[in-house]
Amino acid sequence: MTDAFTELLSEYLDEELSPAERARVERHLQACVSCRDSLEGLRQVIGRAKVLPVDVPPNDLWPGIAARIVGPR
Amino acid sequence: MRKALRAYEVRLHSNLPGILSIQPLVIAIGKEAPVLRPITPPPSTRAQGTAEIPEDESIEVALAAAGDSRAFERLYRRHVGRVHSLLRRMVGSDEADEATQDAFVRAWRAIGSFRGDSAFGTWVHRIAVNVALASRRGKITNRQRFLDDEDFLNHHPDRPDRSSERLDFEAALSTLPHGAREVLVLHDVEGFRHEEIAELLDISSGTSKSQLHRARMAIRKVLNA
């Protein structure tokens, strides 16, 4: 389920709401189980996005680059 | 009235004598005592998992700018992981190799104009973002780029691998429309601000915010399915 407050949850987590909006969302969260659930889910998505690994490509791409950068710029 | 003066803090690296590090600062002058605060760091240094910039990077950059392709190869090997990971997430695995090569070829051609006021990694990252955005221009319409209200409520992405019981985050990301995926990667993975994303994607900040929220909700839904 979503409601009008669900739309504000990302901005709440990103600390982009005004103090008044933030207080409204916090009051709503105390009463709405669904929004608390959504908030926790969003928090997990953000947390996982921040720690995505950096992977070196399986193929060595340098030979293809070297072939294209030969000669004057 | 306050004036802001740009100044530079010049300090010696304690473990590499003779190499200067130049860090831009803003000095605010007003009635109060002068305040020194660092300028907002560029996106790539805000992102998680950023490797520390090696002390000798400026030397490698200078050599590459002078035409030393071996120095440029060393820069490539140092940064290819982050560039390729970014491009894989933005354009997909099938196009990531070619896009990575395009980004580094562009960087080679432009390195003479690299001013060094940001880290080389930040600079080449920006080039990679532009390569990603250019690769999808003309391929898709706005209708296919973003999640609208109806899409958001009824987002039932194809599962890339139905044999696995649980999709991982990367696979969930790949199910998003291009535009929504770009916003999420740029904001949550790379650390760009909404204003920067709006400029890059030619959308409003409000659209960037709403797409980010919908993308996060869609991923949550896929991961919980």
mmCIF file of N, CA and C in Angstrom, chain B residues 57-178:
data_model
loop_
_atom_site.group_PDB
_atom_site.id
_atom_site.type_symbol
_atom_site.label_atom_id
_atom_site.label_comp_id
_atom_site.label_asym_id
_atom_site.label_seq_id
_atom_site.Cartn_x
_atom_site.Cartn_y
_atom_site.Cartn_z
ATOM 1 N N GLU B 57 49.761 10.449 -9.095
ATOM 2 C CA GLU B 57 48.817 10.542 -10.199
ATOM 3 C C GLU B 57 49.067 11.766 -11.072
ATOM 4 N N SER B 58 49.409 12.881 -10.448
ATOM 5 C CA SER B 58 49.609 14.091 -11.241
ATOM 6 C C SER B 58 50.794 13.922 -12.187
ATOM 7 N N ILE B 59 51.765 13.131 -11.779
ATOM 8 C CA ILE B 59 52.909 12.868 -12.651
ATOM 9 C C ILE B 59 52.465 12.037 -13.847
ATOM 10 N N GLU B 60 51.664 11.002 -13.572
ATOM 11 C CA GLU B 60 51.155 10.152 -14.655
ATOM 12 C C GLU B 60 50.312 10.980 -15.632
ATOM 13 N N VAL B 61 49.495 11.860 -15.085
ATOM 14 C CA VAL B 61 48.648 12.703 -15.936
ATOM 15 C C VAL B 61 49.495 13.599 -16.820
ATOM 16 N N ALA B 62 50.542 14.186 -16.226
ATOM 17 C CA ALA B 62 51.409 15.078 -17.000
ATOM 18 C C ALA B 62 52.123 14.313 -18.112
ATOM 19 N N LEU B 63 52.580 13.101 -17.787
ATOM 20 C CA LEU B 63 53.246 12.283 -18.805
ATOM 21 C C LEU B 63 52.273 11.913 -19.925
ATOM 22 N N ALA B 64 51.068 11.519 -19.541
ATOM 23 C CA ALA B 64 50.068 11.155 -20.551
ATOM 24 C C ALA B 64 49.716 12.353 -21.431
ATOM 25 N N ALA B 65 49.602 13.533 -20.799
ATOM 26 C CA ALA B 65 49.275 14.742 -21.568
ATOM 27 C C ALA B 65 50.375 15.066 -22.568
ATOM 28 N N ALA B 66 51.609 14.628 -22.236
ATOM 29 C CA ALA B 66 52.738 14.867 -23.146
ATOM 30 C C ALA B 66 52.840 13.781 -24.214
ATOM 31 N N GLY B 67 51.925 12.809 -24.176
ATOM 32 C CA GLY B 67 51.901 11.794 -25.228
ATOM 33 C C GLY B 67 52.410 10.430 -24.818
ATOM 34 N N ASP B 68 52.664 10.230 -23.515
ATOM 35 C CA ASP B 68 53.184 8.944 -23.042
ATOM 36 C C ASP B 68 52.011 7.968 -22.847
ATOM 37 N N SER B 69 51.847 7.067 -23.809
ATOM 38 C CA SER B 69 50.700 6.152 -23.736
ATOM 39 C C SER B 69 50.875 5.123 -22.618
ATOM 40 N N ARG B 70 52.119 4.846 -22.225
ATOM 41 C CA ARG B 70 52.300 3.890 -21.120
ATOM 42 C C ARG B 70 51.838 4.501 -19.797
ATOM 43 N N ALA B 71 52.066 5.795 -19.632
ATOM 44 C CA ALA B 71 51.545 6.465 -18.427
ATOM 45 C C ALA B 71 50.013 6.451 -18.444
ATOM 46 N N PHE B 72 49.460 6.654 -19.646
ATOM 47 C CA PHE B 72 47.995 6.638 -19.745
ATOM 48 C C PHE B 72 47.456 5.237 -19.463
ATOM 49 N N GLU B 73 48.201 4.212 -19.899
ATOM 50 C CA GLU B 73 47.769 2.843 -19.594
ATOM 51 C C GLU B 73 47.747 2.612 -18.089
ATOM 52 N N ARG B 74 48.721 3.174 -17.372
ATOM 53 C CA ARG B 74 48.727 3.013 -15.909
ATOM 54 C C ARG B 74 47.504 3.706 -15.286
ATOM 55 N N LEU B 75 47.160 4.866 -15.823
ATOM 56 C CA LEU B 75 45.952 5.548 -15.335
ATOM 57 C C LEU B 75 44.712 4.713 -15.648
ATOM 58 N N TYR B 76 44.693 4.157 -16.859
ATOM 59 C CA TYR B 76 43.570 3.303 -17.262
ATOM 60 C C TYR B 76 43.422 2.138 -16.279
ATOM 61 N N ARG B 77 44.515 1.457 -15.998
ATOM 62 C CA ARG B 77 44.430 0.264 -15.142
ATOM 63 C C ARG B 77 43.996 0.637 -13.719
ATOM 64 N N ARG B 78 44.356 1.830 -13.300
ATOM 65 C CA ARG B 78 43.978 2.282 -11.954
ATOM 66 C C ARG B 78 42.481 2.599 -11.873
ATOM 67 N N HIS B 79 41.919 3.092 -12.965
ATOM 68 C CA HIS B 79 40.545 3.603 -12.903
ATOM 69 C C HIS B 79 39.527 2.768 -13.670
ATOM 70 N N VAL B 80 39.969 1.755 -14.401
ATOM 71 C CA VAL B 80 39.035 1.039 -15.272
ATOM 72 C C VAL B 80 37.925 0.342 -14.482
ATOM 73 N N GLY B 81 38.228 -0.127 -13.289
ATOM 74 C CA GLY B 81 37.219 -0.823 -12.507
ATOM 75 C C GLY B 81 36.014 0.058 -12.215
ATOM 76 N N ARG B 82 36.274 1.269 -11.750
ATOM 77 C CA ARG B 82 35.166 2.171 -11.404
ATOM 78 C C ARG B 82 34.427 2.634 -12.645
ATOM 79 N N VAL B 83 35.175 2.910 -13.713
ATOM 80 C CA VAL B 83 34.532 3.376 -14.942
ATOM 81 C C VAL B 83 33.670 2.267 -15.542
ATOM 82 N N HIS B 84 34.216 1.062 -15.594
ATOM 83 C CA HIS B 84 33.462 -0.053 -16.176
ATOM 84 C C HIS B 84 32.242 -0.393 -15.322
ATOM 85 N N SER B 85 32.401 -0.365 -14.013
ATOM 86 C CA SER B 85 31.263 -0.656 -13.132
ATOM 87 C C SER B 85 30.150 0.369 -13.328
ATOM 88 N N LEU B 86 30.544 1.631 -13.415
ATOM 89 C CA LEU B 86 29.550 2.688 -13.666
ATOM 90 C C LEU B 86 28.828 2.431 -14.986
ATOM 91 N N LEU B 87 29.593 2.154 -16.038
ATOM 92 C CA LEU B 87 28.987 2.003 -17.358
ATOM 93 C C LEU B 87 28.156 0.725 -17.457
ATOM 94 N N ARG B 88 28.597 -0.333 -16.806
ATOM 95 C CA ARG B 88 27.795 -1.567 -16.809
ATOM 96 C C ARG B 88 26.432 -1.291 -16.187
ATOM 97 N N ARG B 89 26.437 -0.507 -15.131
ATOM 98 C CA ARG B 89 25.155 -0.212 -14.472
ATOM 99 C C ARG B 89 24.305 0.749 -15.287
ATOM 100 N N MET B 90 24.947 1.620 -16.041
ATOM 101 C CA MET B 90 24.166 2.628 -16.769
ATOM 102 C C MET B 90 23.737 2.164 -18.160
ATOM 103 N N VAL B 91 24.595 1.427 -18.868
ATOM 104 C CA VAL B 91 24.235 1.040 -20.246
ATOM 105 C C VAL B 91 24.029 -0.454 -20.398
ATOM 106 N N GLY B 92 24.331 -1.217 -19.354
ATOM 107 C CA GLY B 92 24.143 -2.664 -19.416
ATOM 108 C C GLY B 92 25.437 -3.388 -19.754
ATOM 109 N N SER B 93 25.477 -4.663 -19.419
ATOM 110 C CA SER B 93 26.701 -5.459 -19.597
ATOM 111 C C SER B 93 27.117 -5.564 -21.053
ATOM 112 N N ASP B 94 26.137 -5.664 -21.952
ATOM 113 C CA ASP B 94 26.474 -5.881 -23.369
ATOM 114 C C ASP B 94 27.263 -4.724 -23.965
ATOM 115 N N GLU B 95 26.991 -3.514 -23.508
ATOM 116 C CA GLU B 95 27.632 -2.334 -24.103
ATOM 117 C C GLU B 95 28.746 -1.753 -23.234
ATOM 118 N N ALA B 96 28.930 -2.322 -22.059
ATOM 119 C CA ALA B 96 29.858 -1.700 -21.090
ATOM 120 C C ALA B 96 31.300 -1.695 -21.581
ATOM 121 N N ASP B 97 31.747 -2.783 -22.227
ATOM 122 C CA ASP B 97 33.146 -2.835 -22.683
ATOM 123 C C ASP B 97 33.423 -1.737 -23.708
ATOM 124 N N GLU B 98 32.544 -1.656 -24.694
ATOM 125 C CA GLU B 98 32.749 -0.663 -25.763
ATOM 126 C C GLU B 98 32.661 0.755 -25.204
ATOM 127 N N ALA B 99 31.704 0.967 -24.301
ATOM 128 C CA ALA B 99 31.544 2.298 -23.713
ATOM 129 C C ALA B 99 32.774 2.674 -22.883
ATOM 130 N N THR B 100 33.339 1.692 -22.188
ATOM 131 C CA THR B 100 34.548 1.949 -21.395
ATOM 132 C C THR B 100 35.704 2.353 -22.308
ATOM 133 N N GLN B 101 35.850 1.640 -23.410
ATOM 134 C CA GLN B 101 36.911 1.996 -24.360
ATOM 135 C C GLN B 101 36.675 3.403 -24.918
ATOM 136 N N ASP B 102 35.427 3.711 -25.258
ATOM 137 C CA ASP B 102 35.118 5.049 -25.775
ATOM 138 C C ASP B 102 35.490 6.128 -24.752
ATOM 139 N N ALA B 103 35.175 5.856 -23.483
ATOM 140 C CA ALA B 103 35.444 6.853 -22.434
ATOM 141 C C ALA B 103 36.944 7.121 -22.325
ATOM 142 N N PHE B 104 37.752 6.061 -22.356
ATOM 143 C CA PHE B 104 39.201 6.269 -22.203
ATOM 144 C C PHE B 104 39.827 6.867 -23.465
ATOM 145 N N VAL B 105 39.281 6.541 -24.621
ATOM 146 C CA VAL B 105 39.794 7.179 -25.848
ATOM 147 C C VAL B 105 39.476 8.674 -25.809
ATOM 148 N N ARG B 106 38.271 9.018 -25.366
ATOM 149 C CA ARG B 106 37.932 10.454 -25.226
ATOM 150 C C ARG B 106 38.842 11.136 -24.208
ATOM 151 N N ALA B 107 39.112 10.413 -23.116
ATOM 152 C CA ALA B 107 39.981 10.990 -22.075
ATOM 153 C C ALA B 107 41.384 11.237 -22.636
ATOM 154 N N TRP B 108 41.894 10.297 -23.417
ATOM 155 C CA TRP B 108 43.225 10.463 -24.029
ATOM 156 C C TRP B 108 43.251 11.695 -24.921
ATOM 157 N N ARG B 109 42.206 11.846 -25.723
ATOM 158 C CA ARG B 109 42.176 12.970 -26.666
ATOM 159 C C ARG B 109 42.042 14.306 -25.953
ATOM 160 N N ALA B 110 41.426 14.294 -24.772
ATOM 161 C CA ALA B 110 41.148 15.560 -24.078
ATOM 162 C C ALA B 110 42.104 15.834 -22.921
ATOM 163 N N ILE B 111 43.026 14.916 -22.648
ATOM 164 C CA ILE B 111 43.815 15.050 -21.416
ATOM 165 C C ILE B 111 44.698 16.305 -21.416
ATOM 166 N N GLY B 112 44.994 16.802 -22.601
ATOM 167 C CA GLY B 112 45.771 18.035 -22.668
ATOM 168 C C GLY B 112 45.032 19.223 -22.079
ATOM 169 N N SER B 113 43.695 19.135 -22.044
ATOM 170 C CA SER B 113 42.909 20.237 -21.486
ATOM 171 C C SER B 113 42.508 19.973 -20.032
ATOM 172 N N PHE B 114 42.940 18.827 -19.494
ATOM 173 C CA PHE B 114 42.633 18.514 -18.090
ATOM 174 C C PHE B 114 43.426 19.458 -17.192
ATOM 175 N N ARG B 115 42.711 20.248 -16.396
ATOM 176 C CA ARG B 115 43.365 21.321 -15.642
ATOM 177 C C ARG B 115 43.866 20.879 -14.276
ATOM 178 N N GLY B 116 43.454 19.694 -13.842
ATOM 179 C CA GLY B 116 43.941 19.203 -12.563
ATOM 180 C C GLY B 116 43.261 19.819 -11.361
ATOM 181 N N ASP B 117 42.133 20.525 -11.592
ATOM 182 C CA ASP B 117 41.442 21.084 -10.423
ATOM 183 C C ASP B 117 40.442 20.088 -9.832
ATOM 184 N N SER B 118 40.371 18.907 -10.427
ATOM 185 C CA SER B 118 39.698 17.786 -9.784
ATOM 186 C C SER B 118 40.613 16.588 -9.972
ATOM 187 N N ALA B 119 40.297 15.501 -9.279
ATOM 188 C CA ALA B 119 41.121 14.301 -9.451
ATOM 189 C C ALA B 119 40.906 13.751 -10.856
ATOM 190 N N PHE B 120 41.917 13.077 -11.395
ATOM 191 C CA PHE B 120 41.768 12.468 -12.719
ATOM 192 C C PHE B 120 40.592 11.500 -12.721
ATOM 193 N N GLY B 121 40.437 10.751 -11.623
ATOM 194 C CA GLY B 121 39.336 9.786 -11.547
ATOM 195 C C GLY B 121 37.980 10.466 -11.670
ATOM 196 N N THR B 122 37.829 11.617 -11.039
ATOM 197 C CA THR B 122 36.573 12.369 -11.127
ATOM 198 C C THR B 122 36.339 12.828 -12.556
ATOM 199 N N TRP B 123 37.398 13.293 -13.174
ATOM 200 C CA TRP B 123 37.310 13.816 -14.540
ATOM 201 C C TRP B 123 36.926 12.708 -15.524
ATOM 202 N N VAL B 124 37.602 11.569 -15.441
ATOM 203 C CA VAL B 124 37.309 10.485 -16.382
ATOM 204 C C VAL B 124 35.929 9.885 -16.093
ATOM 205 N N HIS B 125 35.500 9.980 -14.837
ATOM 206 C CA HIS B 125 34.166 9.520 -14.463
ATOM 207 C C HIS B 125 33.092 10.360 -15.157
ATOM 208 N N ARG B 126 33.328 11.682 -15.191
ATOM 209 C CA ARG B 126 32.392 12.584 -15.872
ATOM 210 C C ARG B 126 32.322 12.242 -17.361
ATOM 211 N N ILE B 127 33.477 11.954 -17.927
ATOM 212 C CA ILE B 127 33.500 11.578 -19.345
ATOM 213 C C ILE B 127 32.683 10.305 -19.544
ATOM 214 N N ALA B 128 32.850 9.344 -18.635
ATOM 215 C CA ALA B 128 32.111 8.083 -18.755
ATOM 216 C C ALA B 128 30.608 8.308 -18.653
ATOM 217 N N VAL B 129 30.196 9.193 -17.748
ATOM 218 C CA VAL B 129 28.758 9.499 -17.638
ATOM 219 C C VAL B 129 28.248 10.065 -18.960
ATOM 220 N N ASN B 130 29.018 10.956 -19.567
ATOM 221 C CA ASN B 130 28.594 11.543 -20.847
ATOM 222 C C ASN B 130 28.546 10.494 -21.954
ATOM 223 N N VAL B 131 29.486 9.566 -21.937
ATOM 224 C CA VAL B 131 29.454 8.469 -22.919
ATOM 225 C C VAL B 131 28.178 7.644 -22.728
ATOM 226 N N ALA B 132 27.848 7.350 -21.476
ATOM 227 C CA ALA B 132 26.644 6.557 -21.198
ATOM 228 C C ALA B 132 25.396 7.279 -21.682
ATOM 229 N N LEU B 133 25.330 8.567 -21.423
ATOM 230 C CA LEU B 133 24.138 9.321 -21.810
ATOM 231 C C LEU B 133 24.055 9.443 -23.327
ATOM 232 N N ALA B 134 25.204 9.616 -23.977
ATOM 233 C CA ALA B 134 25.205 9.732 -25.436
ATOM 234 C C ALA B 134 24.806 8.418 -26.086
ATOM 235 N N SER B 135 25.167 7.302 -25.457
ATOM 236 C CA SER B 135 24.902 6.006 -26.084
ATOM 237 C C SER B 135 23.416 5.697 -26.153
ATOM 238 N N ARG B 136 22.651 6.255 -25.247
ATOM 239 C CA ARG B 136 21.230 5.927 -25.280
ATOM 240 C C ARG B 136 20.374 7.024 -25.924
ATOM 241 N N ARG B 137 21.013 8.156 -26.271
ATOM 242 C CA ARG B 137 20.246 9.205 -26.934
ATOM 243 C C ARG B 137 19.802 8.727 -28.303
ATOM 244 N N GLY B 138 18.572 8.928 -28.621
ATOM 245 C CA GLY B 138 18.077 8.520 -29.923
ATOM 246 C C GLY B 138 17.603 7.087 -29.969
ATOM 247 N N LYS B 139 18.003 6.298 -28.953
ATOM 248 C CA LYS B 139 17.594 4.892 -28.967
ATOM 249 C C LYS B 139 16.204 4.698 -28.376
ATOM 250 N N ILE B 140 15.896 5.531 -27.403
ATOM 251 C CA ILE B 140 14.656 5.305 -26.668
ATOM 252 C C ILE B 140 13.910 6.619 -26.483
ATOM 253 N N THR B 141 12.640 6.530 -26.252
ATOM 254 C CA THR B 141 11.841 7.720 -26.021
ATOM 255 C C THR B 141 11.726 7.982 -24.525
ATOM 256 N N ASN B 142 11.276 9.182 -24.178
ATOM 257 C CA ASN B 142 11.097 9.492 -22.764
ATOM 258 C C ASN B 142 10.110 8.538 -22.101
ATOM 259 N N ARG B 143 9.112 8.101 -22.901
ATOM 260 C CA ARG B 143 8.103 7.204 -22.336
ATOM 261 C C ARG B 143 8.758 5.911 -21.821
ATOM 262 N N GLN B 144 9.848 5.514 -22.499
ATOM 263 C CA GLN B 144 10.524 4.284 -22.100
ATOM 264 C C GLN B 144 11.600 4.533 -21.048
ATOM 265 N N ARG B 145 11.928 5.796 -20.838
ATOM 266 C CA ARG B 145 13.057 6.104 -19.953
ATOM 267 C C ARG B 145 12.693 6.042 -18.483
ATOM 268 N N PHE B 146 11.528 6.568 -18.173
ATOM 269 C CA PHE B 146 11.216 6.772 -16.766
ATOM 270 C C PHE B 146 10.018 5.953 -16.317
ATOM 271 N N LEU B 147 9.884 5.864 -15.034
ATOM 272 C CA LEU B 147 8.736 5.180 -14.444
ATOM 273 C C LEU B 147 7.647 6.209 -14.194
ATOM 274 N N ASP B 148 6.484 6.063 -14.858
ATOM 275 C CA ASP B 148 5.385 6.966 -14.527
ATOM 276 C C ASP B 148 4.559 6.335 -13.409
ATOM 277 N N ASP B 149 3.504 7.039 -13.015
ATOM 278 C CA ASP B 149 2.729 6.571 -11.865
ATOM 279 C C ASP B 149 2.209 5.151 -12.068
ATOM 280 N N GLU B 150 1.703 4.900 -13.272
ATOM 281 C CA GLU B 150 1.127 3.586 -13.537
ATOM 282 C C GLU B 150 2.197 2.501 -13.524
ATOM 283 N N ASP B 151 3.343 2.832 -14.169
ATOM 284 C CA ASP B 151 4.460 1.873 -14.186
ATOM 285 C C ASP B 151 4.874 1.535 -12.764
ATOM 286 N N PHE B 152 4.941 2.582 -11.967
ATOM 287 C CA PHE B 152 5.455 2.446 -10.613
ATOM 288 C C PHE B 152 4.602 1.472 -9.797
ATOM 289 N N LEU B 153 3.290 1.614 -9.957
ATOM 290 C CA LEU B 153 2.386 0.770 -9.180
ATOM 291 C C LEU B 153 2.333 -0.652 -9.724
ATOM 292 N N ASN B 154 2.606 -0.782 -11.034
ATOM 293 C CA ASN B 154 2.456 -2.102 -11.654
ATOM 294 C C ASN B 154 3.780 -2.649 -12.162
ATOM 295 N N HIS B 155 4.872 -2.208 -11.557
ATOM 296 C CA HIS B 155 6.188 -2.617 -12.064
ATOM 297 C C HIS B 155 6.401 -4.100 -11.791
ATOM 298 N N HIS B 156 6.344 -4.899 -12.849
ATOM 299 C CA HIS B 156 6.610 -6.329 -12.723
ATOM 300 C C HIS B 156 7.719 -6.674 -13.691
ATOM 301 N N PRO B 157 8.952 -6.411 -13.309
ATOM 302 C CA PRO B 157 10.058 -6.603 -14.240
ATOM 303 C C PRO B 157 10.273 -8.068 -14.577
ATOM 304 N N ASP B 158 10.820 -8.270 -15.770
ATOM 305 C CA ASP B 158 11.231 -9.627 -16.127
ATOM 306 C C ASP B 158 12.374 -10.032 -15.218
ATOM 307 N N ARG B 159 12.384 -11.249 -14.849
ATOM 308 C CA ARG B 159 13.493 -11.728 -14.026
ATOM 309 C C ARG B 159 14.608 -12.207 -14.937
ATOM 310 N N PRO B 160 15.778 -11.594 -14.827
ATOM 311 C CA PRO B 160 16.880 -12.005 -15.695
ATOM 312 C C PRO B 160 17.252 -13.469 -15.510
ATOM 313 N N ASP B 161 17.083 -13.961 -14.316
ATOM 314 C CA ASP B 161 17.462 -15.341 -14.053
ATOM 315 C C ASP B 161 16.390 -15.972 -13.171
ATOM 316 N N ARG B 162 15.472 -16.666 -13.801
ATOM 317 C CA ARG B 162 14.362 -17.226 -13.040
ATOM 318 C C ARG B 162 14.782 -18.423 -12.199
ATOM 319 N N SER B 163 15.972 -18.953 -12.479
ATOM 320 C CA SER B 163 16.395 -20.117 -11.718
ATOM 321 C C SER B 163 16.893 -19.733 -10.330
ATOM 322 N N SER B 164 17.318 -18.476 -10.177
ATOM 323 C CA SER B 164 17.806 -18.090 -8.861
ATOM 324 C C SER B 164 16.634 -17.698 -7.977
ATOM 325 N N GLU B 165 16.730 -18.056 -6.735
ATOM 326 C CA GLU B 165 15.620 -17.772 -5.827
ATOM 327 C C GLU B 165 15.561 -16.292 -5.494
ATOM 328 N N ARG B 166 16.687 -15.657 -5.472
ATOM 329 C CA ARG B 166 16.681 -14.258 -5.072
ATOM 330 C C ARG B 166 17.532 -13.435 -6.029
ATOM 331 N N LEU B 167 16.933 -12.407 -6.580
ATOM 332 C CA LEU B 167 17.703 -11.530 -7.463
ATOM 333 C C LEU B 167 18.649 -10.699 -6.633
ATOM 334 N N ASP B 168 19.855 -10.525 -7.101
ATOM 335 C CA ASP B 168 20.721 -9.625 -6.365
ATOM 336 C C ASP B 168 20.455 -8.186 -6.800
ATOM 337 N N PHE B 169 21.102 -7.291 -6.129
ATOM 338 C CA PHE B 169 20.815 -5.878 -6.349
ATOM 339 C C PHE B 169 21.106 -5.452 -7.778
ATOM 340 N N GLU B 170 22.203 -5.960 -8.325
ATOM 341 C CA GLU B 170 22.586 -5.561 -9.690
ATOM 342 C C GLU B 170 21.534 -6.012 -10.692
ATOM 343 N N ALA B 171 21.028 -7.220 -10.502
ATOM 344 C CA ALA B 171 20.021 -7.726 -11.431
ATOM 345 C C ALA B 171 18.730 -6.923 -11.296
ATOM 346 N N ALA B 172 18.377 -6.579 -10.056
ATOM 347 C CA ALA B 172 17.180 -5.758 -9.835
ATOM 348 C C ALA B 172 17.345 -4.403 -10.518
ATOM 349 N N LEU B 173 18.549 -3.860 -10.429
ATOM 350 C CA LEU B 173 18.833 -2.567 -11.063
ATOM 351 C C LEU B 173 18.627 -2.643 -12.574
ATOM 352 N N SER B 174 19.038 -3.755 -13.145
ATOM 353 C CA SER B 174 18.971 -3.893 -14.608
ATOM 354 C C SER B 174 17.536 -3.985 -15.116
ATOM 355 N N THR B 175 16.586 -4.224 -14.228
ATOM 356 C CA THR B 175 15.187 -4.323 -14.664
ATOM 357 C C THR B 175 14.528 -2.943 -14.800
ATOM 358 N N LEU B 176 15.180 -1.900 -14.298
ATOM 359 C CA LEU B 176 14.570 -0.564 -14.337
ATOM 360 C C LEU B 176 14.667 0.038 -15.735
ATOM 361 N N PRO B 177 13.714 0.912 -16.115
ATOM 362 C CA PRO B 177 13.879 1.685 -17.352
ATOM 363 C C PRO B 177 15.162 2.515 -17.282
ATOM 364 N N HIS B 178 15.736 2.820 -18.453
ATOM 365 C CA HIS B 178 17.040 3.490 -18.505
ATOM 366 C C HIS B 178 17.107 4.735 -17.616
#
